[in-house]
PDB file of C-alpha atoms in Angstrom:
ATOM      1  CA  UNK A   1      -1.953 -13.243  11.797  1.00  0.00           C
ATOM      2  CA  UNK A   2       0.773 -10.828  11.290  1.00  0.00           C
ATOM      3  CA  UNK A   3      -0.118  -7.119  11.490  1.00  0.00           C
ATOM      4  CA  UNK A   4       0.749  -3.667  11.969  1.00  0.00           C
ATOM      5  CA  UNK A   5      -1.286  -1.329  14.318  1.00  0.00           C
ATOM      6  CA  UNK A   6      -1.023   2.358  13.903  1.00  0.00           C
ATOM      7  CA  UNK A   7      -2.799   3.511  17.079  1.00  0.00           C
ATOM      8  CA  UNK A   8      -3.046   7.969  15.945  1.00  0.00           C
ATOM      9  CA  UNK A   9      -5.831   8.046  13.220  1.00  0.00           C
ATOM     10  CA  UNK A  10      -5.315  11.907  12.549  1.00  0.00           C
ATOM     11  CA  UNK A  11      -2.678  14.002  13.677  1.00  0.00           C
ATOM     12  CA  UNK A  12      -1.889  17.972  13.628  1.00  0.00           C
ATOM     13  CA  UNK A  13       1.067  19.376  13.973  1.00  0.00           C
ATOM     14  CA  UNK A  14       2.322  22.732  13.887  1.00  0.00           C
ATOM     15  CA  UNK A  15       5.001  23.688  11.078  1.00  0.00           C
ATOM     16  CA  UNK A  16       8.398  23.496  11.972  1.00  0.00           C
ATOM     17  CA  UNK A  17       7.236  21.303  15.009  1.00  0.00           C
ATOM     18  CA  UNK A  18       8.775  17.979  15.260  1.00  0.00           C
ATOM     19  CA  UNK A  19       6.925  14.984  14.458  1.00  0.00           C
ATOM     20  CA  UNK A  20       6.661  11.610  15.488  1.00  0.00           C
ATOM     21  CA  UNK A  21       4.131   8.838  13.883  1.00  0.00           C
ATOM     22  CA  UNK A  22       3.761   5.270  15.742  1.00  0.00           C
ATOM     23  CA  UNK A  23       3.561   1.877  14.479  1.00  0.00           C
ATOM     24  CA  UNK A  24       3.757  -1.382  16.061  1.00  0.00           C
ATOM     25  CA  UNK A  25       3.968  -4.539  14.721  1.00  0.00           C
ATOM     26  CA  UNK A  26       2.748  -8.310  16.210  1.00  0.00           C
ATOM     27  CA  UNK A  27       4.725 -11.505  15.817  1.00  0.00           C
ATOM     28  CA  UNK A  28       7.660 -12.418  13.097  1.00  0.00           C
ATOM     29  CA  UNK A  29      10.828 -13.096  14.321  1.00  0.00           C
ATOM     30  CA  UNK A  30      12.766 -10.498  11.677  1.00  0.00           C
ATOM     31  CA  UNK A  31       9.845  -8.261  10.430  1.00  0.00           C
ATOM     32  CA  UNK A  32      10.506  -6.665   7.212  1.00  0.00           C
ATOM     33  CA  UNK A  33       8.798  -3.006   7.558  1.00  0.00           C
ATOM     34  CA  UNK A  34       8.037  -0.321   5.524  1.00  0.00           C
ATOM     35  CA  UNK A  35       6.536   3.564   5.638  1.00  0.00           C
ATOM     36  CA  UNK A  36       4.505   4.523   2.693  1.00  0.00           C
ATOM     37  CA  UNK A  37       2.819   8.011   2.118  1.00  0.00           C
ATOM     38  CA  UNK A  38       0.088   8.561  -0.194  1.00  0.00           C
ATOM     39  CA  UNK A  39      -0.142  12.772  -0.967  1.00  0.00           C
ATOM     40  CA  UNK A  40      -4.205  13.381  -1.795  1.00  0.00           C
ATOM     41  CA  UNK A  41      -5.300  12.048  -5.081  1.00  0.00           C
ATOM     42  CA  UNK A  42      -1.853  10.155  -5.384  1.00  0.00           C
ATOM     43  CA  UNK A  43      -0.543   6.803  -5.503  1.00  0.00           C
ATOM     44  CA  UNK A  44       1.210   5.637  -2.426  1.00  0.00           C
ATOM     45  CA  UNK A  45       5.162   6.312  -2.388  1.00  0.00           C
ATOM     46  CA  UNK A  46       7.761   4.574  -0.354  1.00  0.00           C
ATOM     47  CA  UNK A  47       9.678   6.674   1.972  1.00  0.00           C
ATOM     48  CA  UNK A  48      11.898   4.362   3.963  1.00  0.00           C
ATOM     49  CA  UNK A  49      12.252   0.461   4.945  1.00  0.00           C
ATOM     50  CA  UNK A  50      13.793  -1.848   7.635  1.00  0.00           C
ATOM     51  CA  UNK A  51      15.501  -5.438   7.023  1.00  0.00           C
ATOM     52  CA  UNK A  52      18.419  -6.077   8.997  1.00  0.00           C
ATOM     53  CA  UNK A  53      21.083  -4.031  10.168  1.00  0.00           C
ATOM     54  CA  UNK A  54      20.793  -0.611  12.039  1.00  0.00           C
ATOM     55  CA  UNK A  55      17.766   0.028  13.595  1.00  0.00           C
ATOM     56  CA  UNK A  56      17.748   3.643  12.813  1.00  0.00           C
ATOM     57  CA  UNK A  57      16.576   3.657   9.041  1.00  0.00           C
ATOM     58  CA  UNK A  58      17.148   6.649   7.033  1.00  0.00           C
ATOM     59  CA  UNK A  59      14.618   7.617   4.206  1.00  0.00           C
ATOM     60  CA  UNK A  60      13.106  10.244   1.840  1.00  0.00           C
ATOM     61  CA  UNK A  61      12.314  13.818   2.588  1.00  0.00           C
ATOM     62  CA  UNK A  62      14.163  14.043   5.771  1.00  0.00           C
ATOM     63  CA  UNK A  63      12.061  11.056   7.777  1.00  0.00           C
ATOM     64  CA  UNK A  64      13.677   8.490   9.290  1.00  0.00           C
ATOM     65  CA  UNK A  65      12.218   5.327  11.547  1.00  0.00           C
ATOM     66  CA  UNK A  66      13.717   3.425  14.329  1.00  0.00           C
ATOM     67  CA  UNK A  67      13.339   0.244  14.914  1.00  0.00           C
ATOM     68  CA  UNK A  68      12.803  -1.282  18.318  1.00  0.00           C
ATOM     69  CA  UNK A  69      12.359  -5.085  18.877  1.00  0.00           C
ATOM     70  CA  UNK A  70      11.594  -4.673  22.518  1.00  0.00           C
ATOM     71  CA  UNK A  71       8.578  -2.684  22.040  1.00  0.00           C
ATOM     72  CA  UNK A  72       7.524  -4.102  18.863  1.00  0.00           C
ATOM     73  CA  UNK A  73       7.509  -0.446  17.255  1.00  0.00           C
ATOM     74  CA  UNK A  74       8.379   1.288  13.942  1.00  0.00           C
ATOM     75  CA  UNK A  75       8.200   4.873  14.845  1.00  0.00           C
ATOM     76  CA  UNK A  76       8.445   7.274  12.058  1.00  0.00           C
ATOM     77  CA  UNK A  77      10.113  10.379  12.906  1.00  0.00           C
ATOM     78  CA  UNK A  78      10.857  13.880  11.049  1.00  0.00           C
ATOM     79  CA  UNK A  79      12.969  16.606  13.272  1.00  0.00           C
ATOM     80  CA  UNK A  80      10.914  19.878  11.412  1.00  0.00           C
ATOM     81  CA  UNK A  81       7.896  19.469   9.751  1.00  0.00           C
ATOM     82  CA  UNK A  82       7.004  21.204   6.325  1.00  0.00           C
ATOM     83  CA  UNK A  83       3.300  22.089   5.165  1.00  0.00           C
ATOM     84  CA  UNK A  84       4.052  19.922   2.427  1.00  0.00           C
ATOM     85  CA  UNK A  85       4.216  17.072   4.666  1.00  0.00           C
ATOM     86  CA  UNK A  86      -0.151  16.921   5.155  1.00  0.00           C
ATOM     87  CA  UNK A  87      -0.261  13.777   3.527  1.00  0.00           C
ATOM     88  CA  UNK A  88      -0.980   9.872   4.825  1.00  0.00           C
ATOM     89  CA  UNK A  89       1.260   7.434   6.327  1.00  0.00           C
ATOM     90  CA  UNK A  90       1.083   4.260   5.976  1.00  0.00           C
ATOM     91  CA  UNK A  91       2.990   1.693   7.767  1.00  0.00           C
ATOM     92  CA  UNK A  92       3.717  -1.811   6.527  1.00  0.00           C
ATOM     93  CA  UNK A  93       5.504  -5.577   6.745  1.00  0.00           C
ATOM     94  CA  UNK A  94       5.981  -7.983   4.405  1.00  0.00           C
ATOM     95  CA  UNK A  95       5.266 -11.590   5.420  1.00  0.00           C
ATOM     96  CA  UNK A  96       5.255 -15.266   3.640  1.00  0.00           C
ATOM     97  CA  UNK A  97       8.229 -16.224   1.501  1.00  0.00           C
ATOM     98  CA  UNK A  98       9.585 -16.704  -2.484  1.00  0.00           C
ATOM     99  CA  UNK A  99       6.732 -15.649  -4.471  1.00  0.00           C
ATOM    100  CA  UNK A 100       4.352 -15.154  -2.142  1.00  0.00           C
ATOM    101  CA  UNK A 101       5.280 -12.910   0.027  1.00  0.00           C
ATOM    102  CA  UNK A 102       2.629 -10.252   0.647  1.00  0.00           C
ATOM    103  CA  UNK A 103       2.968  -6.849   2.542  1.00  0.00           C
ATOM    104  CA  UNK A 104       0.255  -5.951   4.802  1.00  0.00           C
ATOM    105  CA  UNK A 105      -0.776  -2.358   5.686  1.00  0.00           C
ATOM    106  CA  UNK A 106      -1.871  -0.093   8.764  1.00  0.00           C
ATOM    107  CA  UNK A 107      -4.767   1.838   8.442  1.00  0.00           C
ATOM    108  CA  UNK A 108      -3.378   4.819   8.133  1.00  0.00           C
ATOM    109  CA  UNK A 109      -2.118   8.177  10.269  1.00  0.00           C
ATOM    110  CA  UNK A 110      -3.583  11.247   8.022  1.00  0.00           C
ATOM    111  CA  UNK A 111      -1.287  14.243   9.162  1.00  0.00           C
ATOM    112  CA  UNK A 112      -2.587  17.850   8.889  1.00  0.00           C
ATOM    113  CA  UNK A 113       0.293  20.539   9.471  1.00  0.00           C
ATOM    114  CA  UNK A 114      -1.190  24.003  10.303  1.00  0.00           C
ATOM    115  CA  UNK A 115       0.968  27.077   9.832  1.00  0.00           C
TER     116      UNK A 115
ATOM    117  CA  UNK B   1      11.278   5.625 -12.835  1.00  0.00           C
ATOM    118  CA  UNK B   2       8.983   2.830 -12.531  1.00  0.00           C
ATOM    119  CA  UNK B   3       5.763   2.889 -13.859  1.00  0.00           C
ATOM    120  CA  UNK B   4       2.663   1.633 -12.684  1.00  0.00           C
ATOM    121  CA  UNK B   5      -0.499   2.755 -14.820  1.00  0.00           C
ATOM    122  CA  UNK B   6      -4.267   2.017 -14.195  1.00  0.00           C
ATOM    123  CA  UNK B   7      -6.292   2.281 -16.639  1.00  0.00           C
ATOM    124  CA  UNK B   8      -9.380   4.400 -14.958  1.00  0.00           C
ATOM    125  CA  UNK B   9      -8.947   6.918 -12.500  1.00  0.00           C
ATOM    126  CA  UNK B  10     -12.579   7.032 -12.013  1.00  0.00           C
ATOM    127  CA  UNK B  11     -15.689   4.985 -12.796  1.00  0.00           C
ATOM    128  CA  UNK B  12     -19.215   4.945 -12.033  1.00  0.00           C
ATOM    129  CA  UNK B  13     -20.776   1.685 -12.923  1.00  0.00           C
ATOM    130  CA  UNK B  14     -24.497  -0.269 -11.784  1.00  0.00           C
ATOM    131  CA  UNK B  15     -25.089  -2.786  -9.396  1.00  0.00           C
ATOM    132  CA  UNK B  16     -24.422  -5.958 -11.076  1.00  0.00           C
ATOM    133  CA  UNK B  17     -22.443  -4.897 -13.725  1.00  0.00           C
ATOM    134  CA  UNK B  18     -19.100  -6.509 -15.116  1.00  0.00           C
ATOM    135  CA  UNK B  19     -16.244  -4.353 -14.038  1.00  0.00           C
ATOM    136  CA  UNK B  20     -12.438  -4.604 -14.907  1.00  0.00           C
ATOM    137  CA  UNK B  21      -9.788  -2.109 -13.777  1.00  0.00           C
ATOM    138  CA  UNK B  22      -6.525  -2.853 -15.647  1.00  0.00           C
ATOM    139  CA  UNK B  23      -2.939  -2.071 -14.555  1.00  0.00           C
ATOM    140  CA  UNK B  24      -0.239  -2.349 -16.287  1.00  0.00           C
ATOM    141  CA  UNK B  25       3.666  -2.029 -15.214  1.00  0.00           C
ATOM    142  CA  UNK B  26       7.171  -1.534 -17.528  1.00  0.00           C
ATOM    143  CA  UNK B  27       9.497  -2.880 -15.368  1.00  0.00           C
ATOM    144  CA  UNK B  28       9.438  -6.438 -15.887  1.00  0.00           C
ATOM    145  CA  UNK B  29       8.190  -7.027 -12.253  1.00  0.00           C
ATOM    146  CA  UNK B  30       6.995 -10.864 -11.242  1.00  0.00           C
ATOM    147  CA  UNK B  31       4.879  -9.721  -8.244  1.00  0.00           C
ATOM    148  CA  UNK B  32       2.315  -7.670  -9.121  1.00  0.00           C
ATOM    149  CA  UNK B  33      -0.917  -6.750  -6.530  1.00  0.00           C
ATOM    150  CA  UNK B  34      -4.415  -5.576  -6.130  1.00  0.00           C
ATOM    151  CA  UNK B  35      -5.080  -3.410  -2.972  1.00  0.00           C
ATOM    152  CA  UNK B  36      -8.569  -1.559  -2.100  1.00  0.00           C
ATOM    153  CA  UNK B  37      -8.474   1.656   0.007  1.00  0.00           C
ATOM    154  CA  UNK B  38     -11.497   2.786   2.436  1.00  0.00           C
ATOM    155  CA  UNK B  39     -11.148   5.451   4.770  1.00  0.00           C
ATOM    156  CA  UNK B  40     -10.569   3.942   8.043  1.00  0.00           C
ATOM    157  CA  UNK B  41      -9.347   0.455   7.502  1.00  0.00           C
ATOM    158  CA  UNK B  42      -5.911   1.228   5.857  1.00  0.00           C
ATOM    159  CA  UNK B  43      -5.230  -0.859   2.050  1.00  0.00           C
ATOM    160  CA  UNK B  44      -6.311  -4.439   1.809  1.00  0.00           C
ATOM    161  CA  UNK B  45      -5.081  -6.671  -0.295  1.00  0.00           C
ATOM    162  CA  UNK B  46      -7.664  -8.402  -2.469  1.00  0.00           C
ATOM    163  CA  UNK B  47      -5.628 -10.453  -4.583  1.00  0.00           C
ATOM    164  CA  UNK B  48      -2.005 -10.945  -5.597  1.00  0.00           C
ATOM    165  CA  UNK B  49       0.219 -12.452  -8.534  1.00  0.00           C
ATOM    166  CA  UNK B  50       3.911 -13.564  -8.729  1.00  0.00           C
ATOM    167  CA  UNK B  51       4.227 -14.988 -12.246  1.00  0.00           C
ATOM    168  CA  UNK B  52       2.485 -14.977 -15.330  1.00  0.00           C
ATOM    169  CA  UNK B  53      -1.460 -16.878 -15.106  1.00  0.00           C
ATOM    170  CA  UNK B  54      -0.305 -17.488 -11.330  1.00  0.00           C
ATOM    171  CA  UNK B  55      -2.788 -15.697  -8.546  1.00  0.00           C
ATOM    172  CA  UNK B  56      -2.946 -16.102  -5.126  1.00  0.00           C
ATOM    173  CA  UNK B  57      -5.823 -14.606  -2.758  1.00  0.00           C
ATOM    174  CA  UNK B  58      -5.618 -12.138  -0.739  1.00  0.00           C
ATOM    175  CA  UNK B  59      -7.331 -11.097   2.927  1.00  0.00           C
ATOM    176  CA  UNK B  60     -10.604  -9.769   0.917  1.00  0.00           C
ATOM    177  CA  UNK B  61     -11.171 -11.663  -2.215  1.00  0.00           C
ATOM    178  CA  UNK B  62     -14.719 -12.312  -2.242  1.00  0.00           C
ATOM    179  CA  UNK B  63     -16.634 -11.146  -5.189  1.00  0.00           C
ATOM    180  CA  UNK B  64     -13.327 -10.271  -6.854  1.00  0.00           C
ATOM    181  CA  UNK B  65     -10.955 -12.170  -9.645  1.00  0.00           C
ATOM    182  CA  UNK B  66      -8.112 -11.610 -11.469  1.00  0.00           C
ATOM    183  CA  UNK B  67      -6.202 -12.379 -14.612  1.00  0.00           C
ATOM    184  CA  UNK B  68      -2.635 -12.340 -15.282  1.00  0.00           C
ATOM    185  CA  UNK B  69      -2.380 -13.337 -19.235  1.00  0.00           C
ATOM    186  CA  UNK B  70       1.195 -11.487 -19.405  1.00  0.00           C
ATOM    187  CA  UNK B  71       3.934  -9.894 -17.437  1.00  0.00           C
ATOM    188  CA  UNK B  72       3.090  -6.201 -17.378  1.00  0.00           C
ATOM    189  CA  UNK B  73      -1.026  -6.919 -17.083  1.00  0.00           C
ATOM    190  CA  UNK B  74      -2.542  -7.512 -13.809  1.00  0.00           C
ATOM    191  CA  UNK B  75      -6.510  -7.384 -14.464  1.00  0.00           C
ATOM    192  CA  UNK B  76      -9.296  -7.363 -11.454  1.00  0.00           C
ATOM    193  CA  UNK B  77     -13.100  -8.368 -12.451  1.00  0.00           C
ATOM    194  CA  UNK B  78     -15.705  -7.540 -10.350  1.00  0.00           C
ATOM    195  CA  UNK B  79     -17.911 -10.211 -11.827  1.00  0.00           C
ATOM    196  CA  UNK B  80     -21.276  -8.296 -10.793  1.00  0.00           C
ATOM    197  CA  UNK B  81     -20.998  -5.074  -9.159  1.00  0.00           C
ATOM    198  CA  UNK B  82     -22.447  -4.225  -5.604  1.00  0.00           C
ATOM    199  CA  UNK B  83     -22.586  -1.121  -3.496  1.00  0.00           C
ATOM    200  CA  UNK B  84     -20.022  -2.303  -1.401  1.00  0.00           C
ATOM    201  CA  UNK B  85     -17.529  -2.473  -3.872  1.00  0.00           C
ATOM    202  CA  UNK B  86     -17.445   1.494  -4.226  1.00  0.00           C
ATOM    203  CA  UNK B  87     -13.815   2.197  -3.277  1.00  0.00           C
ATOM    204  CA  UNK B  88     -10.666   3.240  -3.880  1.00  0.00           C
ATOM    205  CA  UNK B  89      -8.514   0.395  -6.176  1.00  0.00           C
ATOM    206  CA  UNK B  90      -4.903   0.459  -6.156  1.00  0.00           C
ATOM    207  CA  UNK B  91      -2.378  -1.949  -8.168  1.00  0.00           C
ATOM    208  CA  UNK B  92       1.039  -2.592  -7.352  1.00  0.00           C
ATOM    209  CA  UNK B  93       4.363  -4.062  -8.305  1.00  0.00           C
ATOM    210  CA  UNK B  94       6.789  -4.864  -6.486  1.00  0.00           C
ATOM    211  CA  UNK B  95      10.884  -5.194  -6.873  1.00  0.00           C
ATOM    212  CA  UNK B  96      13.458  -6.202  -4.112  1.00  0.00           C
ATOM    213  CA  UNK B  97      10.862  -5.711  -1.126  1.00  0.00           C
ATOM    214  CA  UNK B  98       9.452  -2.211  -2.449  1.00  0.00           C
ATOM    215  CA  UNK B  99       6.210  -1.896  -3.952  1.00  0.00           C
ATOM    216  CA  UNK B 100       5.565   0.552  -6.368  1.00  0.00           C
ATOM    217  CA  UNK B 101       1.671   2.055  -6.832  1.00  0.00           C
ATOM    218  CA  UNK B 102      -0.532   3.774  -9.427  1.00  0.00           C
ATOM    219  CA  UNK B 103      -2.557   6.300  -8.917  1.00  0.00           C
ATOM    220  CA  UNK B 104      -5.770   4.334  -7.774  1.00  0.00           C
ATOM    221  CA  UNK B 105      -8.637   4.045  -9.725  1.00  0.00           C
ATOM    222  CA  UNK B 106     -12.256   4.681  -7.818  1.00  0.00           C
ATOM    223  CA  UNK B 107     -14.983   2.903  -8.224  1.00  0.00           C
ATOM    224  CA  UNK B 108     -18.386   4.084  -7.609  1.00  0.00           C
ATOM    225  CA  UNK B 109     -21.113   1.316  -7.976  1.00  0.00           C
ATOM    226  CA  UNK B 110     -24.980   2.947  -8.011  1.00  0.00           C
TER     227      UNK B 110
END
């Protein structure tokens, strides 16, 4: 089955560090992915998503992802972090076709940012 | 802005119990989803609509159903509560690839 892995359950990361969450995805031959975040008690947002086209994917909030087919990956990446950044990340992938196309989620990379 | 609204942010209901969360969405959106949230295994996707009374199952539908009478509704019915059903339920539409969430709605069964 079609799946994303995100390997870092919890990460901390100083502010104004750089940052740097992974995801990897298995099979498709053109994966549609996605990052989502999800602040505490919220909904989750979209921040950025990959189709076609340059790899490097620009998004929301200063994150962007690149894409890299030859190590099945989906990194997302922000150059300085902010405290209001401690939120979850969520990578994704849509799969199936038409109307039933369904996206599938990672379980999750909760980042804490310490001062 | 899209808007995705569950009806319950938080409910406490007994084993065997009828449950129904309700979500509704204003954007004329086809697809519309059901996704629970536990800590550790990410969001699953219990079931999933793209059209009006049409409903497709998910990865985790067991003990779950749904109703789609109209556009903007998307209903899940826990037909008889259990403990493991305490979680966090989010709905979702979705537009051109992105899907866009409520707030959740959690569930605690007793």
């Amino acid at each position: 089955a079609q799946s994303v892995t995100q390997p870092d359950i919890h990460i901390t990361v100083s502010e104004g560090a750089s940052l740097e969450l992974r995801c990897n995805y298995s099979y498709g031959a053109t994966p549609y992915l996605f990052w989502y975040v999800q602040s505490p008690g919220q909904g989750l947002q979209l921040l950025l998503k990959y189709f076609s086209g340059d790899t490097l994917v620009q998004g929301i909030k200063g994150f962007e992802a690149e894409f890299k087919r030859s190590q099945s990956s989906f990194n997302l990446r922000k150059p300085s972090v902010h405290w209001s950044d401690a939120a979850e990340y969520f990578c994704a992938r849509k799969s199936g076709s038409g109307g039933y196309q369904k996206v599938t989620f990672g379980t999750g990379t909760k980042l804490q940012v310490i001062p | 802005d899209v808007k995705v609204t569950q009806s319950s942010r938080y409910l406490v209901k007994r084993t065997g119990e009828k449950v129904f969360l309700e979500c509704v969405q204003d954007m004329d959106h086809e697809n519309m989803f059901w996704y629970r949230q536990d800590p550790g295994l990410g969001l699953r996707l219990i079931y999933f609509s793209y059209d009006v009374k049409m409903k497709e199952k998910g990865d985790i539908p067991e003990g779950y159903s749904v109703s789609r009478e109209k556009k903007e509704r998307f209903s899940l019915i826990l037909e008889s509560a259990s403990t493991n059903q305490t979680s966090m339920y989010l709905c979702a539409s979705r537009y051109t690839g992105e899907l866009f969430f409520g707030e959740g709605s959690r569930l605690t069964v007793l």
